[in-house]
GROMACS .gro file of C-alpha atoms in nm:
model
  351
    1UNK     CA    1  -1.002  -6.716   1.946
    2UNK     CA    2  -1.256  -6.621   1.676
    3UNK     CA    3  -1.024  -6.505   1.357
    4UNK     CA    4  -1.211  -6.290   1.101
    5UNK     CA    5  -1.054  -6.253   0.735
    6UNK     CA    6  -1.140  -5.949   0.510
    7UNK     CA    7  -1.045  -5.986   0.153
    8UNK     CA    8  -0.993  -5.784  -0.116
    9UNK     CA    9  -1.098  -5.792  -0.426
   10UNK     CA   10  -0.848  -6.035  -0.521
   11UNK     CA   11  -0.965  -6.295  -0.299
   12UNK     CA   12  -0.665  -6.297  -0.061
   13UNK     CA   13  -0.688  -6.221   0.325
   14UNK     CA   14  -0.610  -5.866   0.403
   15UNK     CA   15  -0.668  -5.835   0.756
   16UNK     CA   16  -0.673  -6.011   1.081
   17UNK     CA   17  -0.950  -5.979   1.374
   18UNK     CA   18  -0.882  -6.158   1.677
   19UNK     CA   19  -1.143  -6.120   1.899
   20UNK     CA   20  -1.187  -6.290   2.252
   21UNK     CA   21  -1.409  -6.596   2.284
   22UNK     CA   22  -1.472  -6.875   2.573
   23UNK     CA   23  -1.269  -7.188   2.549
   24UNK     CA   24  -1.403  -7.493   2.709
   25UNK     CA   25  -1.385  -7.502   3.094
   26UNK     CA   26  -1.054  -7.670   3.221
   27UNK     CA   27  -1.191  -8.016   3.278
   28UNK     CA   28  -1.333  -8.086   2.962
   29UNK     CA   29  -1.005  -8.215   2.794
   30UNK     CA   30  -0.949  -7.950   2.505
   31UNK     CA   31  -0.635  -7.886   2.408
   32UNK     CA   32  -0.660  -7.488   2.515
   33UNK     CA   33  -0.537  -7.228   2.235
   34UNK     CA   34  -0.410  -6.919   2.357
   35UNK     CA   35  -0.268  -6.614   2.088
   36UNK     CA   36  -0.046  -6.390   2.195
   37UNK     CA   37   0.101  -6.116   1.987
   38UNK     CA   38   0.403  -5.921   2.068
   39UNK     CA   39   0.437  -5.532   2.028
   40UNK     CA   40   0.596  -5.388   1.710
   41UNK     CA   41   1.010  -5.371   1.779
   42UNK     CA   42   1.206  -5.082   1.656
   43UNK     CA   43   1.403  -5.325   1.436
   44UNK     CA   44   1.032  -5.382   1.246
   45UNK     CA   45   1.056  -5.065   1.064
   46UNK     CA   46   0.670  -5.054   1.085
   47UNK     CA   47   0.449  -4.747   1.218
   48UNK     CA   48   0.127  -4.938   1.262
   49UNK     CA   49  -0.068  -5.229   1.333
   50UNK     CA   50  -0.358  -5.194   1.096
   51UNK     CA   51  -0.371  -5.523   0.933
   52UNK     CA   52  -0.478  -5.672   1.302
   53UNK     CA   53  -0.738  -5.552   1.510
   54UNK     CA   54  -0.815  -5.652   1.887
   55UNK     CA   55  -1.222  -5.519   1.897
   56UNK     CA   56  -1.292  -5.671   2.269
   57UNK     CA   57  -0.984  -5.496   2.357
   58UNK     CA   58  -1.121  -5.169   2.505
   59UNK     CA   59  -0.772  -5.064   2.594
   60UNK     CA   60  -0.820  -5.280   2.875
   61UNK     CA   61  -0.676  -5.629   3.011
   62UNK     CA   62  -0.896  -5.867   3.121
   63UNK     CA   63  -0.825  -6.178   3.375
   64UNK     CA   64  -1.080  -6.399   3.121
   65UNK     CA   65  -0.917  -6.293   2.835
   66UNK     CA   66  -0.795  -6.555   2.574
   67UNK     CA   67  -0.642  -6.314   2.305
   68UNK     CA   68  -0.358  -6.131   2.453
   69UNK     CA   69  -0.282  -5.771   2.233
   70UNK     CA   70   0.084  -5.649   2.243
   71UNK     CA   71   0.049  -5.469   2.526
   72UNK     CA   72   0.019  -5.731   2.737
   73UNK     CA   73   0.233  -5.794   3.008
   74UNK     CA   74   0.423  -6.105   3.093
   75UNK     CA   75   0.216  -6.113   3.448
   76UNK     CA   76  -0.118  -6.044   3.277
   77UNK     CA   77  -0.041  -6.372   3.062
   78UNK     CA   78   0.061  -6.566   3.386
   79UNK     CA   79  -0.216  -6.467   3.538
   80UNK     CA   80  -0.453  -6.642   3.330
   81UNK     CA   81  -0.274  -6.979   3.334
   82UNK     CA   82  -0.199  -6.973   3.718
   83UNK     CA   83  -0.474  -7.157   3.781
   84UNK     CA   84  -0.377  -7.466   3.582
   85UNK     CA   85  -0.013  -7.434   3.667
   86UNK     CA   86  -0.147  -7.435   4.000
   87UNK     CA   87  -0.325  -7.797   3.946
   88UNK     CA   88   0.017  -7.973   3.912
   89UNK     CA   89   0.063  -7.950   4.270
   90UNK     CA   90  -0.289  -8.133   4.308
   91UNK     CA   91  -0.132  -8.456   4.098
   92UNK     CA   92  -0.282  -8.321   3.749
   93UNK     CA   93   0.007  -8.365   3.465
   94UNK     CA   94   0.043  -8.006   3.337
   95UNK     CA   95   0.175  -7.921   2.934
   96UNK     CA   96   0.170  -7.578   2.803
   97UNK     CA   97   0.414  -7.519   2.503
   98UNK     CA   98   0.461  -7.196   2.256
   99UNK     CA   99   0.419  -7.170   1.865
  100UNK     CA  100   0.453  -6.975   1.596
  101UNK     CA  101   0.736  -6.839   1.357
  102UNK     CA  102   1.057  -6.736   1.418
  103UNK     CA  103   1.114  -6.407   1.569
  104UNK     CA  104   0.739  -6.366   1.723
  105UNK     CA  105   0.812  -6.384   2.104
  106UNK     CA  106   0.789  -6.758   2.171
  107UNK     CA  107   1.093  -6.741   2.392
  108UNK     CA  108   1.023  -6.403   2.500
  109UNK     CA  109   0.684  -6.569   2.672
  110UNK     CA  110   0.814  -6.895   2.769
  111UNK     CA  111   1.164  -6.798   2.938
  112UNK     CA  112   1.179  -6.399   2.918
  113UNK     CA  113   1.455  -6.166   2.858
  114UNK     CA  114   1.787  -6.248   3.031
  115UNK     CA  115   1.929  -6.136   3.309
  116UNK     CA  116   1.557  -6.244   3.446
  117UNK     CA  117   1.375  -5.941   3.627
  118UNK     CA  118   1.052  -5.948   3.779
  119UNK     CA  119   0.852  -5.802   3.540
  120UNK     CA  120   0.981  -5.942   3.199
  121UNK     CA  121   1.030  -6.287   3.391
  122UNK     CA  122   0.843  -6.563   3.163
  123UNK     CA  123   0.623  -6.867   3.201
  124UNK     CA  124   0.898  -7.078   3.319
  125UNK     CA  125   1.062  -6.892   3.615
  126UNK     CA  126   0.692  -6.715   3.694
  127UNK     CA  127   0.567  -7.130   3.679
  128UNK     CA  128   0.872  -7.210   3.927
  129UNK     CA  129   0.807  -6.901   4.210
  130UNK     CA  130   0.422  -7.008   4.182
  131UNK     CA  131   0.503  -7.393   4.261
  132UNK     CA  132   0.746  -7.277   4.556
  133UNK     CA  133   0.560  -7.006   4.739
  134UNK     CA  134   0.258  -7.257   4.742
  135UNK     CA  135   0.443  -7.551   4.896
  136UNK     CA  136   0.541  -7.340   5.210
  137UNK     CA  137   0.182  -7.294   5.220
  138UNK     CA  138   0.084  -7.612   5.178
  139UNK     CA  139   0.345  -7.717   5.432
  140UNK     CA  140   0.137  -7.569   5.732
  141UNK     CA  141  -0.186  -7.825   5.621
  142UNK     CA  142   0.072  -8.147   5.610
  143UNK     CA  143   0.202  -8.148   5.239
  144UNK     CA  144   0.578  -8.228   5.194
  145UNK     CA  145   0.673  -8.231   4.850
  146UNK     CA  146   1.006  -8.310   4.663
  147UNK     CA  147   1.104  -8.156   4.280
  148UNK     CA  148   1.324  -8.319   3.997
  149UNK     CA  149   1.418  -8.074   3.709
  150UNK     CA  150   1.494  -8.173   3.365
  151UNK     CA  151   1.554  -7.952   3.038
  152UNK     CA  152   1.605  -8.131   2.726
  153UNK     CA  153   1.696  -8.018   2.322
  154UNK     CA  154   1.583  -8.176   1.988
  155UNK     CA  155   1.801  -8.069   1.769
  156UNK     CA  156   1.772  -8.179   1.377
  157UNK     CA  157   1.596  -8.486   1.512
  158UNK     CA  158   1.909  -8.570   1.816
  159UNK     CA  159   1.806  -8.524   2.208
  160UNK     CA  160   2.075  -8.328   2.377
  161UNK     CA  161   2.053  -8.242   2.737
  162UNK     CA  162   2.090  -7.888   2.832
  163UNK     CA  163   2.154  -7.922   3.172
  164UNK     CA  164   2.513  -8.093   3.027
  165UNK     CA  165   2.798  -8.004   2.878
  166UNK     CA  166   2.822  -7.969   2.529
  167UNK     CA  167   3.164  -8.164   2.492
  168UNK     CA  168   2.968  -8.469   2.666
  169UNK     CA  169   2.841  -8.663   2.457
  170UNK     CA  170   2.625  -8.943   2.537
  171UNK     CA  171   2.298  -9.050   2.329
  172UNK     CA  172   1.971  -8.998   2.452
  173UNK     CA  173   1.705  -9.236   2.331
  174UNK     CA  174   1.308  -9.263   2.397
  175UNK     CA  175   1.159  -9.557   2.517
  176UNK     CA  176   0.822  -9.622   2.639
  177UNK     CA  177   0.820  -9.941   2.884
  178UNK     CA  178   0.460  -9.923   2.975
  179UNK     CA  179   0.198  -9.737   2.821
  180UNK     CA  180   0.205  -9.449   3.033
  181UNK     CA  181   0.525  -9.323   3.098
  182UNK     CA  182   0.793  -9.194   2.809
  183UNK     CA  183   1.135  -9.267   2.971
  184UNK     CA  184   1.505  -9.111   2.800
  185UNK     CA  185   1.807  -9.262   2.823
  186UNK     CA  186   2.113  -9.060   3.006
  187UNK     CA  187   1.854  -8.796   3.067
  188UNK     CA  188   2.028  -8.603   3.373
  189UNK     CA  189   1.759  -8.518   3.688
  190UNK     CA  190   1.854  -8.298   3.980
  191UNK     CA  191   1.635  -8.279   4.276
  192UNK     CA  192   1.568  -7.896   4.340
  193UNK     CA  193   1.471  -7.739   4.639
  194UNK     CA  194   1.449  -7.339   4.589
  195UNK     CA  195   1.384  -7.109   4.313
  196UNK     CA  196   1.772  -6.996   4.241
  197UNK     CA  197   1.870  -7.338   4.206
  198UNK     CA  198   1.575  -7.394   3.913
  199UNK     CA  199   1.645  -7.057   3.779
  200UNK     CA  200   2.061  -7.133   3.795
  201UNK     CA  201   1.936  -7.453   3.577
  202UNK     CA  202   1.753  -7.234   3.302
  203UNK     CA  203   2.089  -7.010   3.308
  204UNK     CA  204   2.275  -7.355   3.213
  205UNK     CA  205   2.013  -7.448   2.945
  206UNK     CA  206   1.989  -7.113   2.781
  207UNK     CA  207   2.347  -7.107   2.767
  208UNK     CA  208   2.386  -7.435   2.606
  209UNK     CA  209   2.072  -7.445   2.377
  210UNK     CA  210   2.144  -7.408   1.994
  211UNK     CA  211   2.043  -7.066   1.825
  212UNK     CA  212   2.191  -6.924   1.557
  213UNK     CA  213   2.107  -6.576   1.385
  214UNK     CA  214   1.881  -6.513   1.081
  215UNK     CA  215   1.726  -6.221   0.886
  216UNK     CA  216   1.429  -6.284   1.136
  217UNK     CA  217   1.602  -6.314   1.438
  218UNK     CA  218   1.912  -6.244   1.545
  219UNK     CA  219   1.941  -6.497   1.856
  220UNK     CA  220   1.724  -6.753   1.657
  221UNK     CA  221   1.631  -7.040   1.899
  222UNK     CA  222   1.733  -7.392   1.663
  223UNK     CA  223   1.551  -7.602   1.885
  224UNK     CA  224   1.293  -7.732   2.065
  225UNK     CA  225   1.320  -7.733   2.486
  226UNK     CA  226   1.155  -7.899   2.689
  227UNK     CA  227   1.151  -7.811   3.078
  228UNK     CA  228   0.996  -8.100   3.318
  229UNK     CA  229   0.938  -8.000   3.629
  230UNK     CA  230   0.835  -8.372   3.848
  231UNK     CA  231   0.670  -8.332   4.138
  232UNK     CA  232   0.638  -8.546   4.437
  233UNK     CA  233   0.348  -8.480   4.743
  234UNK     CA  234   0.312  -8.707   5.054
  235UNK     CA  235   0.078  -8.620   5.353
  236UNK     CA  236  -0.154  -8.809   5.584
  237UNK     CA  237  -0.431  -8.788   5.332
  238UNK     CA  238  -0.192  -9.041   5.129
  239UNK     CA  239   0.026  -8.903   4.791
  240UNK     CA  240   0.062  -8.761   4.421
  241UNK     CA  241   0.300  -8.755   4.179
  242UNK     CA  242   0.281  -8.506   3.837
  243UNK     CA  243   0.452  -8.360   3.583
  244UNK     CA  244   0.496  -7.962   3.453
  245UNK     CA  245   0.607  -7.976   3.145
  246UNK     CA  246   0.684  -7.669   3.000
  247UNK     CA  247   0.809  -7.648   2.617
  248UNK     CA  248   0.957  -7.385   2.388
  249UNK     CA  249   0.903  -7.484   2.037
  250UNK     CA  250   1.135  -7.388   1.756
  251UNK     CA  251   0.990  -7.136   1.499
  252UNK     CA  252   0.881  -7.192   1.189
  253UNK     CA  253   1.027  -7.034   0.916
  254UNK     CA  254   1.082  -6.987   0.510
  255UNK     CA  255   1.392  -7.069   0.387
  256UNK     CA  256   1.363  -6.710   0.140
  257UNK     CA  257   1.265  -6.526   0.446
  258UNK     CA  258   1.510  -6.621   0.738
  259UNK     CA  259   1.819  -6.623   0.475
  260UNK     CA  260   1.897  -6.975   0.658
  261UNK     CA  261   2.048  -7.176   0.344
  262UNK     CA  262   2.355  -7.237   0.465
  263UNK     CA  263   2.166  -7.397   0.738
  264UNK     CA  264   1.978  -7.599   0.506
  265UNK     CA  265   1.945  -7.899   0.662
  266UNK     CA  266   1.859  -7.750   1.013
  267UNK     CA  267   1.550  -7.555   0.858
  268UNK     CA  268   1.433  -7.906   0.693
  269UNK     CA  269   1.468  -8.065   0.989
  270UNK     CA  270   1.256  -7.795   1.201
  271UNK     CA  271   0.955  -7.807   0.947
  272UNK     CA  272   0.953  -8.134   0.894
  273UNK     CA  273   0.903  -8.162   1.311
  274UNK     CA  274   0.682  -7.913   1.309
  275UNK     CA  275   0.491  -8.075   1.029
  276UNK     CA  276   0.457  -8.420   1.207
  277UNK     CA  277   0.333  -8.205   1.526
  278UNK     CA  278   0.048  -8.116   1.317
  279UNK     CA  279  -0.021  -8.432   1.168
  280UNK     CA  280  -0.060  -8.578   1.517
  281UNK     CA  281  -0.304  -8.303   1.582
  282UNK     CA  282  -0.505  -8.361   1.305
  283UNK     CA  283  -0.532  -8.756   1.408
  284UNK     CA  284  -0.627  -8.668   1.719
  285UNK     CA  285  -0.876  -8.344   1.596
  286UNK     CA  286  -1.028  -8.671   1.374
  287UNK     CA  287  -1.018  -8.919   1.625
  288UNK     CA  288  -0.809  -9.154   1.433
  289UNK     CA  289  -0.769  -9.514   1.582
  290UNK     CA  290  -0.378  -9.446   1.482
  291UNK     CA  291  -0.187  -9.133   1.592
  292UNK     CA  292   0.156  -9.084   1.428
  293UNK     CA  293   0.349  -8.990   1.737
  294UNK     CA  294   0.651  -9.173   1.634
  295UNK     CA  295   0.709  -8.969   1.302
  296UNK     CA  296   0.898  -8.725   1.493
  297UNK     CA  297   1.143  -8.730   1.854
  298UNK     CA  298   0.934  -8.430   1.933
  299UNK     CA  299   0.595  -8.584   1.941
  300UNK     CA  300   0.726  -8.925   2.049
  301UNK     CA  301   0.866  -8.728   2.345
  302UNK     CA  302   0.512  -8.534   2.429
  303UNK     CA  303   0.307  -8.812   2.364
  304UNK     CA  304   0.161  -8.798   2.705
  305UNK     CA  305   0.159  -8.424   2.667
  306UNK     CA  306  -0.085  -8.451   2.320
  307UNK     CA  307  -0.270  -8.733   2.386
  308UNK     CA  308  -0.266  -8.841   2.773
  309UNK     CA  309  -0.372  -8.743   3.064
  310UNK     CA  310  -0.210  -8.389   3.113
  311UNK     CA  311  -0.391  -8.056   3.105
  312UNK     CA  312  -0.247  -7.910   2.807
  313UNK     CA  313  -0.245  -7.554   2.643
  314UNK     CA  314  -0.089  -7.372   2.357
  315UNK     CA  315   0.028  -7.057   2.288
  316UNK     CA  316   0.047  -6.946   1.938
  317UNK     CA  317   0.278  -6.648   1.884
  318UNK     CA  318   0.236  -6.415   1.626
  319UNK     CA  319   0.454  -6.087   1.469
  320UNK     CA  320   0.267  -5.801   1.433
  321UNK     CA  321   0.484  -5.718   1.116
  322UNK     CA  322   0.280  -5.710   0.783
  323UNK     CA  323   0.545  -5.915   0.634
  324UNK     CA  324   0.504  -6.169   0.848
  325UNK     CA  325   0.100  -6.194   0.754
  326UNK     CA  326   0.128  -6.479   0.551
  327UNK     CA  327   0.295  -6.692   0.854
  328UNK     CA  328   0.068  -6.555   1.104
  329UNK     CA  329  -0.232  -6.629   0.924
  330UNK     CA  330  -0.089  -7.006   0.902
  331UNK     CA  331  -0.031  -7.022   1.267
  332UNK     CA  332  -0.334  -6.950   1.364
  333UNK     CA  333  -0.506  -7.181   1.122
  334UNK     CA  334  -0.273  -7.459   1.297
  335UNK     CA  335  -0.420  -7.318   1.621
  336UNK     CA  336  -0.756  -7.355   1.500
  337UNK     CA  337  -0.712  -7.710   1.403
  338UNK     CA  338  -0.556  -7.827   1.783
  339UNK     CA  339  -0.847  -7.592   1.921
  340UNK     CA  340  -1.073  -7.910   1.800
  341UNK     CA  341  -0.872  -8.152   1.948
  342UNK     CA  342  -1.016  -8.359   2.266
  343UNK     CA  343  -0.792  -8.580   2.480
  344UNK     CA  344  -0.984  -8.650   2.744
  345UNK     CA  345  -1.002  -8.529   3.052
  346UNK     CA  346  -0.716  -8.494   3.246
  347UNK     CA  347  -0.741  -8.707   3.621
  348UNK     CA  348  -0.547  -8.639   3.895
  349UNK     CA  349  -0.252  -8.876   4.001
  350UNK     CA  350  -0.357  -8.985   4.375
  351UNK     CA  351  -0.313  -9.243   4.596
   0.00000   0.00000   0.00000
């Protein structure tokens, strides 16, 4: 998205203008940058929304657009990433992951509200009924494909798998045998065959995920998920294999504005993540013959994700609340730097 800063007279940004511009087609290899910003709660305690301004808006939603205004709904943002969703099931590896600061909607978009419903449903479960209904039609032209889920926690630098209980506890390590494939120890798979059983699976992982409540959220997520989704075609025409990885990062936050300091190592721990996540995209936005994916589990993890071959977009989240200006302001200059990032193009994984 374009983003416009008016000052005032003392030199400091006063408003934001996010206005709707054409990312690079699909196939290119951009890293795609998506902003999303989620309506004013009546917790905010604010009347307006002057200090950002949607221009293209109209009042209306379009399919194309790239800048989504709070009144957005969940299936108007689907909508615009079924299409690469969609491309897992033709063997492309798929990544799309959520940013921002804590208490701006990340899990709202990723996941939704719980109990799921149709219309609040997220990314995730909406990413789920879209890979299902197409298989049965893909079934009548000779497809038969097979689905392993996964959902994993990193957690103050430790891999913990959602999908088992907390009082097991077993240690999850990455390794990376060959140079394309990131492998964890202990990690648990179960092969999935309808929509309840995924959705029963992202009960489980909600339910064991680590959140904890701040002054700017109450249900504060602690962690970042990650939700693989591998996928398995055979036909006639021969085979493909892919990936749909689907993450929920943790929020970003100041210590003097989430009240967390009795959680003091936690916070550190989620900046300091969040910090090597940009450094990698800033090696890879300069084309650096080293990329520090190892600085962090989280980008040691997604290294395929950033820098592989995987269709990969971002969401970054924003509050509408003035208070939050100063945060929103630095999330989208993040977004602006993995907007320049190229990782090639993404190829299909056929046989």
């Amino acid at each position: 998205a374009i983003v416009v800063l008016f000052k005032h007279s003392r030199g400091r940004p006063s408003m934001i203008i996010l206005e709707t511009n054409c990312f690079c087609p699909m196939g290119e290899g951009n890293i795609r940058v998506f902003c999303r910003v989620r309506p004013l709660l009546p917790s905010d305690h604010a009347e307006n929304l002057e200090h950002v301004q949607f221009p293209n808006d109209n009042g209306r939603e379009s399919k194309v657009q790239r800048v989504f205004p709070p009144c957005s709904s969940q299936e108007v943002v689907f909508e615009d990433i079924s299409l690469i969703v969609q491309s897992a099931l033709d063997g492309y590896n798929v990544s799309i992951f959520a940013y921002g600061q804590t208490g701006s909607g990340k899990t709202y978009t990723m996941e939704g509200p719980h109990p799921l419903q149709d219309d609040t449903m997220g990314i995730i479960p909406r990413a789920v009924h879209q890979m299902f209904n197409s298989v049965v039609e893909l079934k009548d032209k000779g497809w038969k494909y097979t689905f392993t889920a996964s959902f994993l926690e990193i957690y103050n630098e430790t891999i913990r798998d959602l999908l088992v209980d907390k009082t097991v506890k077993k240690e999850h390590k990455i390794k990376r045998p060959t140079s394309n494939a990131v492998h964890v120890t202990n990690r648990k798979y179960l092969n999935v065959e309808t929509v309840e059983e995924v959705l029963s699976l992202i009960k489980i992982a909600k339910q064991n995920r680590a959140t904890a409540c701040t002054r700017m959220n109450e249900s504060s997520s602690r962690s970042h998920s990650v939700f693989q989704l591998k996928i398995e075609g055979l036909s006639k025409k021969g085979n493909i294999t892919s990936t749909l990885t689907l993450i929920d990062l943790v929020g970003s936050e100041r210590i003097d504005k989430s009240e967390s300091r009795d959680r003091l190592k936690e916070t550190k721990a989620i900046n300091c993540s969040l910090s090597n996540l940009g450094g990698v995209f800033i090696a890879l936005a300069n084309k650096d013959t080293f990329v520090p994916y190892r600085n962090s589990k989280l980008t040691y993890l997604l290294q395929n994700c950033l820098g592989g071959n995987s269709k990969t977009l971002m969401f970054v989240n924003i509050s509408p609340k003035n208070s939050s200006f100063g945060e929103s302001l630095n999330s989208l200059r993040f977004a602006s730097k993995v907007n320049k990032c190229v990782i090639g193009t993404a190829v299909a994984n056929r046989k």
